[in-house]
Coordinates of C-alpha atoms in Angstrom, one line a residue:
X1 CA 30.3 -64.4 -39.1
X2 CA 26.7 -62.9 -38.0
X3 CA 25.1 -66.9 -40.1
X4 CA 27.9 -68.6 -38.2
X5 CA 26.7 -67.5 -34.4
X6 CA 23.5 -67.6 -35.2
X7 CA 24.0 -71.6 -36.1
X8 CA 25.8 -72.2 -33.0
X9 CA 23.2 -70.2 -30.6
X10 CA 20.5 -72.5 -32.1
X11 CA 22.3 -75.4 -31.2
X12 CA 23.1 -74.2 -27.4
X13 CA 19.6 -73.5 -27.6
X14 CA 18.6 -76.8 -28.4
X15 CA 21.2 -78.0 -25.8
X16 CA 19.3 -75.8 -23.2
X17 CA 16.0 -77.4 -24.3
X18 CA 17.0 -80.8 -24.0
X19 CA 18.6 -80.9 -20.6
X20 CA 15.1 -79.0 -19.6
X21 CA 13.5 -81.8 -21.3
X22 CA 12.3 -81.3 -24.6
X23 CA 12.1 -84.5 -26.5
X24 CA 15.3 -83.5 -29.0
X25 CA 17.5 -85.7 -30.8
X26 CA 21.1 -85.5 -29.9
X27 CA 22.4 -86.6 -32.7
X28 CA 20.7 -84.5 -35.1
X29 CA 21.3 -81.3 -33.1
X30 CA 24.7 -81.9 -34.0
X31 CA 24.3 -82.9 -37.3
X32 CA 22.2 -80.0 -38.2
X33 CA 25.0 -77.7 -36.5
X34 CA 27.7 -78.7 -39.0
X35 CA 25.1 -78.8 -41.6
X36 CA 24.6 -75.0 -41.3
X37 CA 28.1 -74.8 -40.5
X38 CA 29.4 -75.8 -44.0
X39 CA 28.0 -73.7 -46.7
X40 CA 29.0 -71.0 -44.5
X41 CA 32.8 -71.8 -44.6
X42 CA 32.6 -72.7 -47.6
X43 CA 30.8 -69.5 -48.9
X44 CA 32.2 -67.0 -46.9
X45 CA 35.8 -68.1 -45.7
X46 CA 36.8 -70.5 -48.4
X47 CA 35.4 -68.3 -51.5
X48 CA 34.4 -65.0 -50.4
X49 CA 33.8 -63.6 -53.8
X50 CA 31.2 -65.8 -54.9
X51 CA 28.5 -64.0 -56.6
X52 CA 25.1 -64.0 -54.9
X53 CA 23.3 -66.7 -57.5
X54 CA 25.9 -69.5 -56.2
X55 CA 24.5 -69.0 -52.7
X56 CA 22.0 -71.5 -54.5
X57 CA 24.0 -74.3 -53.9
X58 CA 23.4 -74.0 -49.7
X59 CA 21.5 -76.7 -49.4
X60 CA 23.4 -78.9 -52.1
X61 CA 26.8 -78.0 -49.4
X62 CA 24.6 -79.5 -46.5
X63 CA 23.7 -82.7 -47.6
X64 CA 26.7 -83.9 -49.1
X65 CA 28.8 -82.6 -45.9
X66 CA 27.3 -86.2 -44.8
X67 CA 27.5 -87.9 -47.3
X68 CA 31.8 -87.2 -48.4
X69 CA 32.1 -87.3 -44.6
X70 CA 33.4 -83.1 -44.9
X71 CA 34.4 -82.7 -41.1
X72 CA 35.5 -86.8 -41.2
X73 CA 34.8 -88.2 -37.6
X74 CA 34.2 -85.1 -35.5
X75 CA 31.0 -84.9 -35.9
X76 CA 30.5 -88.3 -34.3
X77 CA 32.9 -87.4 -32.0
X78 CA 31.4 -84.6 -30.4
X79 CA 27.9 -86.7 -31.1
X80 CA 28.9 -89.0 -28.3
X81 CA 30.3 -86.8 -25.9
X82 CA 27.6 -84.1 -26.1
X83 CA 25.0 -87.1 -25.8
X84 CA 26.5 -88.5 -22.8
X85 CA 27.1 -85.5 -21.0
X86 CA 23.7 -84.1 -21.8
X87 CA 21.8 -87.1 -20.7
X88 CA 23.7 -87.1 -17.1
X89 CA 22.9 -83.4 -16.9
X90 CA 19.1 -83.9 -17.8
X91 CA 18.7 -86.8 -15.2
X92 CA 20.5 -84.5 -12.5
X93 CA 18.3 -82.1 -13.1
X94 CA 15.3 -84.1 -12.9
X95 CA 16.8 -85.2 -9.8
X96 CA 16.7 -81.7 -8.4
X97 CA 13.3 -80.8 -9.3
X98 CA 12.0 -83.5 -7.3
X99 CA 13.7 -82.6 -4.6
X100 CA 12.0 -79.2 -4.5
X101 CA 8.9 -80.9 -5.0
X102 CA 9.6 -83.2 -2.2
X103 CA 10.4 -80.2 -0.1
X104 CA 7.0 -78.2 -1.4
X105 CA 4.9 -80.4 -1.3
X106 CA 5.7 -81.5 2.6
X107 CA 6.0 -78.0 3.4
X108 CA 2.3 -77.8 2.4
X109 CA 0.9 -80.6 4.1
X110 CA -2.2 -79.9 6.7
X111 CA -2.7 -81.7 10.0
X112 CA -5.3 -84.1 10.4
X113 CA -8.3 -83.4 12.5
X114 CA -6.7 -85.6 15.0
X115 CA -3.3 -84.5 14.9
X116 CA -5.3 -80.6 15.8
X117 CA -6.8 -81.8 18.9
X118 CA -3.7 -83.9 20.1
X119 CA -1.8 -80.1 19.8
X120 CA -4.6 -78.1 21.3
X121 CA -4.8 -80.5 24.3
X122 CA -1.1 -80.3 24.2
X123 CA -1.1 -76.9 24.3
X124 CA -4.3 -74.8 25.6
X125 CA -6.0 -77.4 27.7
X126 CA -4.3 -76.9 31.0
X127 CA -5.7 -73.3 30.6
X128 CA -8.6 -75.1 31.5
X129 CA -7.3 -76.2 35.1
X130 CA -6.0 -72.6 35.6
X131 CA -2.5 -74.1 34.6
X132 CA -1.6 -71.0 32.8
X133 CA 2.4 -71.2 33.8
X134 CA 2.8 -74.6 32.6
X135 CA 5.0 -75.9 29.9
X136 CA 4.4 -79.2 28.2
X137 CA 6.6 -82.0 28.8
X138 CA 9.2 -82.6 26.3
X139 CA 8.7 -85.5 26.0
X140 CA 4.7 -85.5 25.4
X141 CA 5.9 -82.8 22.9
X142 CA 7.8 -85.4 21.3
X143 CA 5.0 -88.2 21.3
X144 CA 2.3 -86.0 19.5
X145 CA 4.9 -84.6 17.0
X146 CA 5.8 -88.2 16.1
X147 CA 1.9 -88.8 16.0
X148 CA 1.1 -85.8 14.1
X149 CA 4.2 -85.8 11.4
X150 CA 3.9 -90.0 11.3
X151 CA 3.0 -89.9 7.7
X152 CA 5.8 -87.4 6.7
X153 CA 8.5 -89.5 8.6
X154 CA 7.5 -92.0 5.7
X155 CA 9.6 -90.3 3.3
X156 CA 13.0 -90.4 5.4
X157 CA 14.1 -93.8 4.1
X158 CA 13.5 -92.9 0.7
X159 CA 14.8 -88.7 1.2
X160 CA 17.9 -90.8 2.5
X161 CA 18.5 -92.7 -0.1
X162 CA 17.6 -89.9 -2.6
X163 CA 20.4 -87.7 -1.6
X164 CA 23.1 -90.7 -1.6
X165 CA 22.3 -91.3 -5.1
X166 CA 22.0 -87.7 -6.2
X167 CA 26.2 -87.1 -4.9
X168 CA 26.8 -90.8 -6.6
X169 CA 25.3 -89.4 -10.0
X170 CA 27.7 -86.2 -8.9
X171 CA 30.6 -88.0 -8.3
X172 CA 30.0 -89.6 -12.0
X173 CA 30.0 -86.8 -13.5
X174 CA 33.3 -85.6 -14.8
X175 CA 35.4 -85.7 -18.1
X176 CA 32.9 -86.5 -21.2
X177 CA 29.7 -86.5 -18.5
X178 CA 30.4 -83.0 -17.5
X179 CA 28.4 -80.8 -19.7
X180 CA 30.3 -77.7 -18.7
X181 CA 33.6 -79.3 -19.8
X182 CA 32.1 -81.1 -23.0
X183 CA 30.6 -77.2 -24.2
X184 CA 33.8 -75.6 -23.6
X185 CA 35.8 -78.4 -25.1
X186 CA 33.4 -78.2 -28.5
X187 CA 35.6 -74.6 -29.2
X188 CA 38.6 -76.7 -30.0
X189 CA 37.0 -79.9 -31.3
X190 CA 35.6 -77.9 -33.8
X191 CA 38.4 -76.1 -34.8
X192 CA 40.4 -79.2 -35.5
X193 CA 37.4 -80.1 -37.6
X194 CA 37.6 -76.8 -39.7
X195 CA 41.3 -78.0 -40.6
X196 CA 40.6 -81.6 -40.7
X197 CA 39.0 -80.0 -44.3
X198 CA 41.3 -77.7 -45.0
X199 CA 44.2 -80.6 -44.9
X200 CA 42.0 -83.3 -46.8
X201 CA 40.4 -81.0 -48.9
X202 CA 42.3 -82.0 -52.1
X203 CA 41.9 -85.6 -51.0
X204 CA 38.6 -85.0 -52.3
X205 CA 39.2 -84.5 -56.1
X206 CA 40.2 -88.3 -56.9
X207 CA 38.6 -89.7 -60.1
X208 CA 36.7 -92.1 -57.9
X209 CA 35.1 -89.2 -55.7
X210 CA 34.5 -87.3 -59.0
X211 CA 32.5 -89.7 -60.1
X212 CA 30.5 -90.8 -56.9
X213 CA 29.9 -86.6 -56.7
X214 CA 28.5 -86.5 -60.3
X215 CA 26.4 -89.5 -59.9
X216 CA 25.0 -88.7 -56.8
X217 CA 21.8 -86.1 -56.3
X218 CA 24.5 -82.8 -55.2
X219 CA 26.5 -83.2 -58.7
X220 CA 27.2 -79.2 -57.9
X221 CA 29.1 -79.9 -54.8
X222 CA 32.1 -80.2 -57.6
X223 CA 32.2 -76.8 -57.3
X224 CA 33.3 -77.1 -53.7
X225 CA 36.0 -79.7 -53.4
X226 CA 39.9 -78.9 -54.5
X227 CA 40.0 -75.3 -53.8
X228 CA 42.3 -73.6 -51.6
X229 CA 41.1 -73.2 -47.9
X230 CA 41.6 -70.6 -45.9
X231 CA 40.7 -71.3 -42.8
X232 CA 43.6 -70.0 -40.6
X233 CA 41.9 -66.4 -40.8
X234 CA 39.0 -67.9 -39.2
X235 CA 39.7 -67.6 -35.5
X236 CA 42.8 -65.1 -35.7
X237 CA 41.6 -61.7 -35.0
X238 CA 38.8 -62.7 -32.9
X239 CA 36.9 -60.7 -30.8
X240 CA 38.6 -61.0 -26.6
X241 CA 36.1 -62.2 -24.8
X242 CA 35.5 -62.4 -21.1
X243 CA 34.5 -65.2 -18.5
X244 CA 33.1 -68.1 -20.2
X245 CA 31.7 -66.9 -23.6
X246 CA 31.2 -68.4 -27.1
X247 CA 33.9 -66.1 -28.6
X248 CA 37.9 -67.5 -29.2
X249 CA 40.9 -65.2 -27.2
X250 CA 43.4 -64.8 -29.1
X251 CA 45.7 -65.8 -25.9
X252 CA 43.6 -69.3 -26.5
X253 CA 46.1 -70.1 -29.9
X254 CA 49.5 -71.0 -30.2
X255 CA 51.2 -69.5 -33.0
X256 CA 47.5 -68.4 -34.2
X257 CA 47.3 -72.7 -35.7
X258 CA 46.6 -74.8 -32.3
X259 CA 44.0 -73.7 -30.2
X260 CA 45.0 -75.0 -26.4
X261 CA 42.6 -75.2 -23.3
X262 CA 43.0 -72.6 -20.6
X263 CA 43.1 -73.2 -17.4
X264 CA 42.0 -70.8 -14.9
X265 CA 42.8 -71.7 -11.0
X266 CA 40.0 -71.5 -8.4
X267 CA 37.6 -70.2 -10.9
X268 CA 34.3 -71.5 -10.2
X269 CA 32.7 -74.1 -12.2
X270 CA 29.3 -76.3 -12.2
X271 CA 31.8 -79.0 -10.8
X272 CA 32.4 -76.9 -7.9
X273 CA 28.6 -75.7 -7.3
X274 CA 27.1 -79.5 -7.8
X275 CA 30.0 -80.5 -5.2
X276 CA 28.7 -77.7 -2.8
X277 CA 25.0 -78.2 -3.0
X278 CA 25.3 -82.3 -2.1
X279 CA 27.2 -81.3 0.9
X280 CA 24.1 -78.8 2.4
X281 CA 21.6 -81.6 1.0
X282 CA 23.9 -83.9 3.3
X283 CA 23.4 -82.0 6.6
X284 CA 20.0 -82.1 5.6
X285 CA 20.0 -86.0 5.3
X286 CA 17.7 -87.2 8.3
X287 CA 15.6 -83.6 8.0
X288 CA 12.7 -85.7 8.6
X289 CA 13.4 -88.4 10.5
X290 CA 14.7 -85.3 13.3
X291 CA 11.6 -83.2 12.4
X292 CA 9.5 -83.8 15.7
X293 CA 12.2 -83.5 17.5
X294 CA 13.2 -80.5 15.6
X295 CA 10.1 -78.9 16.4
X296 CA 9.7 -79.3 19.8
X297 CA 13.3 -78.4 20.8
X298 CA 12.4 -75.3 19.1
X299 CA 9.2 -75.1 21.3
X300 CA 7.9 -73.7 24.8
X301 CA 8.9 -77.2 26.2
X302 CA 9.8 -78.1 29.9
X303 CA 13.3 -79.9 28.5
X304 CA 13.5 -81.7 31.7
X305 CA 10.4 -83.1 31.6
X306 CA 9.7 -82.5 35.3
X307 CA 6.5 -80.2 36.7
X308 CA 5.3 -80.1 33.3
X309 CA 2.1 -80.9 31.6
X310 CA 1.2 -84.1 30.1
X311 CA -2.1 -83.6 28.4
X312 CA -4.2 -84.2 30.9
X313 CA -2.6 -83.0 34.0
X314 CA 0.8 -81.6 36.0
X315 CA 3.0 -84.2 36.8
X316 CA 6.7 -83.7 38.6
X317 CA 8.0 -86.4 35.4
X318 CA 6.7 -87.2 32.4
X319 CA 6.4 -91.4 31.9
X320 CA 5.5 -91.5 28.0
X321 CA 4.1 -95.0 29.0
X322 CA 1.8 -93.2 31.7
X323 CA 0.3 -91.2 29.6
X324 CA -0.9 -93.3 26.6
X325 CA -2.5 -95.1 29.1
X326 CA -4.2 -92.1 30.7
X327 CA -5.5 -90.8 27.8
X328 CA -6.6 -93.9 26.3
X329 CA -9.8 -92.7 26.3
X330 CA -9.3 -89.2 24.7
X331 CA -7.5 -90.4 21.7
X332 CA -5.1 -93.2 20.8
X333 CA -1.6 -92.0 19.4
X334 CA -1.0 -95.7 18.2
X335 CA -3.6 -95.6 16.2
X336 CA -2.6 -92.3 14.6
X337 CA 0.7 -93.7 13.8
X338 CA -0.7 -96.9 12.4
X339 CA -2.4 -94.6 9.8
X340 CA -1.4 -94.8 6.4
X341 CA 0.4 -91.5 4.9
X342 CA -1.5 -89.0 3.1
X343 CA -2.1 -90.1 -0.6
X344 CA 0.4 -87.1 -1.9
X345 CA 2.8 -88.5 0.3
X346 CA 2.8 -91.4 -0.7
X347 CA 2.9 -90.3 -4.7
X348 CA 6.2 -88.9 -3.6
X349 CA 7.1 -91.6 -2.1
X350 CA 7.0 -93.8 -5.3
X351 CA 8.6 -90.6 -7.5
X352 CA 11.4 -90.8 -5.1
X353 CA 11.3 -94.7 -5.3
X354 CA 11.7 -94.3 -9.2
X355 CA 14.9 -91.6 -9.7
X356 CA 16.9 -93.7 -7.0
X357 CA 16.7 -96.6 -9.2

């Protein structure tokens, strides 16, 4: 019915909410789906001709589905899964989003003022000596890159460890802490809840459940218990549906009673896509430890390092050793490296310190 998807796209609503991380109960989420669930079966499948003034007794229906234990375990049942499944997914995606803002935020950074003159003597200051030809050395290249991105090479250890525990958390996540097959498995749970009343509905009308009804706050719910359920027409003409939507198949049922789990080979699934995305985010595991190196390879460098410029003139090999000591003077690349990283590195630093715990 048009009440019935309405309860159930409130709760995948709720479901979205919480893995984005809205500060929503689990529990009650589910609990408030079965809650709406009731008076509608019980309204609208189970006595359909019910005149409009016994619609009153909605909310009576909801709070003694709780209390007579209606839908017996399921509820809980699909309590725990959902919560455990849910929580993995929420932390994975925390997990992601601080990855992209690892990735922004270092993507963003600005050179230092000494990092600037280390690449303009680097590479416009044999202009000067009329050098116009000359490459820099390679290995200078690598040197001031090292010096330059010092601070950023901070966050390797840390991006390492990062993506090792993001495919752990991956590799966790299967049967009841994967979301996708928890959601598609609540079709079913639910509709062996839905019969789980039908078949102990008359269990209901003992003289000791009588009397706990009429003494408790929802006396009406009388009114509701020992009738004749009709559930089976609940799911049997449903609308087909296609891919992965909230509707039942009618292919789904067996003899239009048990509803089975279909299986469809190769189809792509969140399993499938997380699998994929840790193995680019593994190629991409020492991105910054390989960054200078990176950079200058992709650079006008003499590879060699032979006939090349090292800062402060043309030599036929570059010595890295010779040439911190010849430009002492100018500016120390030790020193640059000694320095602390920038203070937004280092607050990602401790975010990425924090989600690998």
């Amino acid at each position: 019915t048009p009440q019935a998807f309405e309860f159930v796209g409130e709760f995948f609503t709720d479901v979205s909410l919480y893995i984005l991380g809205s500060d929503i109960n689990v529990d009650d989420m589910v609990n408030e789906l079965f809650d709406s669930l009731f008076p509608v079966i019980y309204t609208q499948l189970m006595n359909p001709g019910l005149p409009d003034s016994a619609l009153d007794i909605n909310e009576c229906l909801r709070g003694a589905r709780r209390d007579l234990k209606v839908f017996g375990n399921f509820p809980k049942l699909i309590m725990t899964q959902v919560s455990k499944s849910l929580q993995v997914t929420r932390i994975f995606l925390q997990a992601l989003n601080l990855g992209i803002e690892v990735i922004n935020t270092t993507d963003h950074l600005k050179f230092s003022k000494d990092c600037g003159r280390m690449l303009t003597r680097m590479w416009y200051c044999s202009y000067c000596q009329g050098l116009m030809m000359v490459k820099p050395c390679g290995g200078y290249c690598n040197v001031v890159m090292q010096g330059c991105m010092a601070g950023v090479v901070e966050i390797d250890k840390y991006w390492r460890e990062y993506i090792l525990s993001l495919e752990e958390l991956v590799n966790g996540m299967y049967r009841i802490y994967d979301m996708e097959n928890v959601l598609l498995g609540l079709f079913s749970t639910i509709h062996d809840s839905i019969q789980y009343v039908q078949k102990n509905a008359g269990k209901l009308t003992t003289t000791e459940t009588e009397k706990k009804i009429w003494h408790s706050k929802y006396p009406i719910f009388l009114l509701c218990i020992g009738l004749e359920l009709q559930i089976g027409k609940l799911c049997a003409h449903s609308q087909q549906r296609q891919y992965r939507s909230a509707y039942y198949p009618e292919d789904l049922f067996i003899d239009k009673k048990v509803l089975k789990v279909a299986h469809v080979e190769h189809e792509e699934t969140l399993s499938s896509r997380r699998r994929e995305l840790i193995q680019k985010l593994k190629s991409f595991i020492s991105f910054y430890s390989a960054l200078p190196g990176y950079i200058c390879s992709h650079s006008p460098v003499a590879e060699n390092d032979t006939l090349c410029w090292n800062g402060q003139e043309l030599v036929e090999r570059y010595s890295q050793k010779a040439a911190r000591n010849g430009m002492k003077n100018q500016f120390n690349l030790h020193e640059l490296k000694m320095k602390g990283p920038e203070p937004v590195v280092s607050q990602i630093i401790d975010k990425l310190k924090h989600i690998n715990q």
